[in-house]
Coordinates of C-alpha atoms in Angstrom, one line a residue:
X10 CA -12.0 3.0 -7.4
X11 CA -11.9 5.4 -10.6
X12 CA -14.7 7.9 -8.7
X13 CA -12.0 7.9 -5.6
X14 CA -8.7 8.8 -8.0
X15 CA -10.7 11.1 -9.8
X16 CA -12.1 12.8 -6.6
X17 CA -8.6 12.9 -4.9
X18 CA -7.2 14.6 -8.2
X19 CA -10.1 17.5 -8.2
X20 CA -8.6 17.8 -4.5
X21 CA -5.3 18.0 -5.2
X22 CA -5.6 20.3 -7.8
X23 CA -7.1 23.1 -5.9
X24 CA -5.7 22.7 -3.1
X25 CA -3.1 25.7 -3.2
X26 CA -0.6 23.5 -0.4
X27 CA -0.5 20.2 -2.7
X28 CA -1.2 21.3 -6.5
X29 CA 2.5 20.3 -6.6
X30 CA 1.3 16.5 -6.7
X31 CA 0.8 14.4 -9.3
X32 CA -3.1 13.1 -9.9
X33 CA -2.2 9.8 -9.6
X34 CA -0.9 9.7 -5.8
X35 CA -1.9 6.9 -3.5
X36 CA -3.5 7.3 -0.8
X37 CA -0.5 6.7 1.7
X38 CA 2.0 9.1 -0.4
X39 CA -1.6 11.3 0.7
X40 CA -1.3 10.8 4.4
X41 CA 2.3 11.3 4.2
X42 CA 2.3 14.2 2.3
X43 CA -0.3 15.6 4.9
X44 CA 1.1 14.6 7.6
X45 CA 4.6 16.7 6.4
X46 CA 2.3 19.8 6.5
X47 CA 1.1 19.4 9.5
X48 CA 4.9 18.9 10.7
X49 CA 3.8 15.0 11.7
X50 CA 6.5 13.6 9.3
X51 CA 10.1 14.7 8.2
X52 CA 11.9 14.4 5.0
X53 CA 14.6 11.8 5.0
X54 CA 16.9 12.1 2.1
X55 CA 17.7 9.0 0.2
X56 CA 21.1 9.3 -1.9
X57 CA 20.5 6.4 -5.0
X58 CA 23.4 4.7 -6.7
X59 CA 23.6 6.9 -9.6
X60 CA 24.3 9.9 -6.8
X61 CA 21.5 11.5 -7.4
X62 CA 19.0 12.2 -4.2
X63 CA 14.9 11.2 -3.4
X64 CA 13.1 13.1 -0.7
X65 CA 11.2 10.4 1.4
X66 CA 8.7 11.5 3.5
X67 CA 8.2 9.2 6.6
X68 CA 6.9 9.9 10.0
X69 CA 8.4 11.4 12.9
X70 CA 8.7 8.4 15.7
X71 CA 9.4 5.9 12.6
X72 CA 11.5 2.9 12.3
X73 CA 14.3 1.9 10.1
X74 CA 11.2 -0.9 8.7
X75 CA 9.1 2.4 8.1
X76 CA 12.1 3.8 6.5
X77 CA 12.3 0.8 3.9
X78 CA 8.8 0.9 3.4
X79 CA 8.3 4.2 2.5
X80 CA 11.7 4.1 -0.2
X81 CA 9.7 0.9 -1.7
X82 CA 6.8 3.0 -2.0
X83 CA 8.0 5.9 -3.5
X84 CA 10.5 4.6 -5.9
X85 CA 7.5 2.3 -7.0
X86 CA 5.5 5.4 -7.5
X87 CA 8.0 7.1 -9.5
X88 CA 9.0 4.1 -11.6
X89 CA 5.4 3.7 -12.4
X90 CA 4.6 7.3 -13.3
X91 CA 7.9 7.2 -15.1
X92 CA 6.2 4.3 -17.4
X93 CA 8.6 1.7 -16.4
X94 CA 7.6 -1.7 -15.8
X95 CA 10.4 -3.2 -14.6
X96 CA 9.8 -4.5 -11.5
X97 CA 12.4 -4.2 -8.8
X98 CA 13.0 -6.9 -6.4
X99 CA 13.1 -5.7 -2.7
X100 CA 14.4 -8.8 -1.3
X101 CA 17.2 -9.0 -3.2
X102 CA 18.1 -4.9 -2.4
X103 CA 17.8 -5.7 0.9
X104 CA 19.8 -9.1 0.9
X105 CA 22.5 -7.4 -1.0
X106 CA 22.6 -3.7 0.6
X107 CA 22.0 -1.5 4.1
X108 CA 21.0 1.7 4.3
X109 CA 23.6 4.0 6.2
X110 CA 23.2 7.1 7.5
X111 CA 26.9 8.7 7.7
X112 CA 28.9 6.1 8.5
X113 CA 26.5 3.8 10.4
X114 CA 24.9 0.8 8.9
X115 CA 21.2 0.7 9.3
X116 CA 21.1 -3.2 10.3
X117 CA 18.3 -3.0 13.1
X118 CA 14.9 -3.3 11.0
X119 CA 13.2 -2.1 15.1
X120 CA 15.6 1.0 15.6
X121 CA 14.2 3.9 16.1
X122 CA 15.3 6.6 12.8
X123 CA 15.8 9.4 15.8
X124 CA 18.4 6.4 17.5
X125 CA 20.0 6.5 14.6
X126 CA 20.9 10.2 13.9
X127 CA 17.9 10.5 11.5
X128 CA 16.0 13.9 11.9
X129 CA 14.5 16.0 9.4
X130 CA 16.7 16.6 6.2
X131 CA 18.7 13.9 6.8
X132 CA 20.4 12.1 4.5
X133 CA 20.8 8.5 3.6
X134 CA 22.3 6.0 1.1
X135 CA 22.6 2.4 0.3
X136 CA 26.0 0.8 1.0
X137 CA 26.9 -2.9 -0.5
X138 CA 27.0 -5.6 2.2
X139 CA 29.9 -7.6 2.7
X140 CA 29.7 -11.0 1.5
X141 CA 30.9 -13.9 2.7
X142 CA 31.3 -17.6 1.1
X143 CA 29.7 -20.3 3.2
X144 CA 30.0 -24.3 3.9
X145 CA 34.0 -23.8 4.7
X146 CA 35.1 -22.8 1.0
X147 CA 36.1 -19.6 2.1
X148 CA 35.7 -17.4 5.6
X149 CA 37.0 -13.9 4.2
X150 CA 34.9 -11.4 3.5
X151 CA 34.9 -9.3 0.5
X152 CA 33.2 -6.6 -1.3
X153 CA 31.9 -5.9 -5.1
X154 CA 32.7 -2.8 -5.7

């Protein structure tokens, strides 16, 4: 495994088009990567909670799944280059907040991203679910925030 990092960095690093990665890609952020210079995958634009914004590479024809997977992937990759070892819980982002795109929720995992008003330089962010209280104590919903 250390002959294949090492032979994807000498790669990388002379290859004029992607001497702008880091050494330590994967090989999917790879493909993706690629597959955005050969115009086979557009840049989705992911707006995080402290406003700031991620470009996510993921390609064209994708689904809103795809969409997750790739934001898991790519936040993991920069946490981990970052040095933090934190590990985030997907699960509980997912249970606890949708991806929107405008004004629309992202709630079907099977939509296509181009269904959805997703194209190339889009932008996206997370939005808090509402939450409701079960077994009859209460039937409103309400936000946190």
């Amino acid at each position: 495994m250390r002959e294949f990092q090492d032979g994807i960095a000498h790669l990388i690093s002379h290859d004029i088009a992607l001497s702008y990665l880091p050494s330590s890609i994967s090989l999917e952020e790879a493909r993706l990567q690629l597959a955005l210079h050969q115009g086979k995958a557009v840049t989705v634009f992911l707006r995080k909670l402290d406003n700031s914004t991620m470009p996510i590479p993921v390609m064209q024809g994708s689904r809103v799944v795809d969409l997750k997977r790739s934001i898991r992937l790519h936040m993991g990759s920069q946490l981990h280059r970052a040095g933090k070892t934190m590990p985030v819980s997907w699960k509980y982002v997912w249970k606890t907040y949708h991806l929107a795109a405008g004004q629309s929720k992202l709630t079907d995992d099977n939509a296509l991203l181009l269904n959805c008003g997703i194209g190339n330089r889009s932008e996206v962010t997370f939005i808090k679910k509402l939450r409701r209280e079960h077994k009859g104590k209460s039937v409103r919903a309400r936000t946190d925030g």
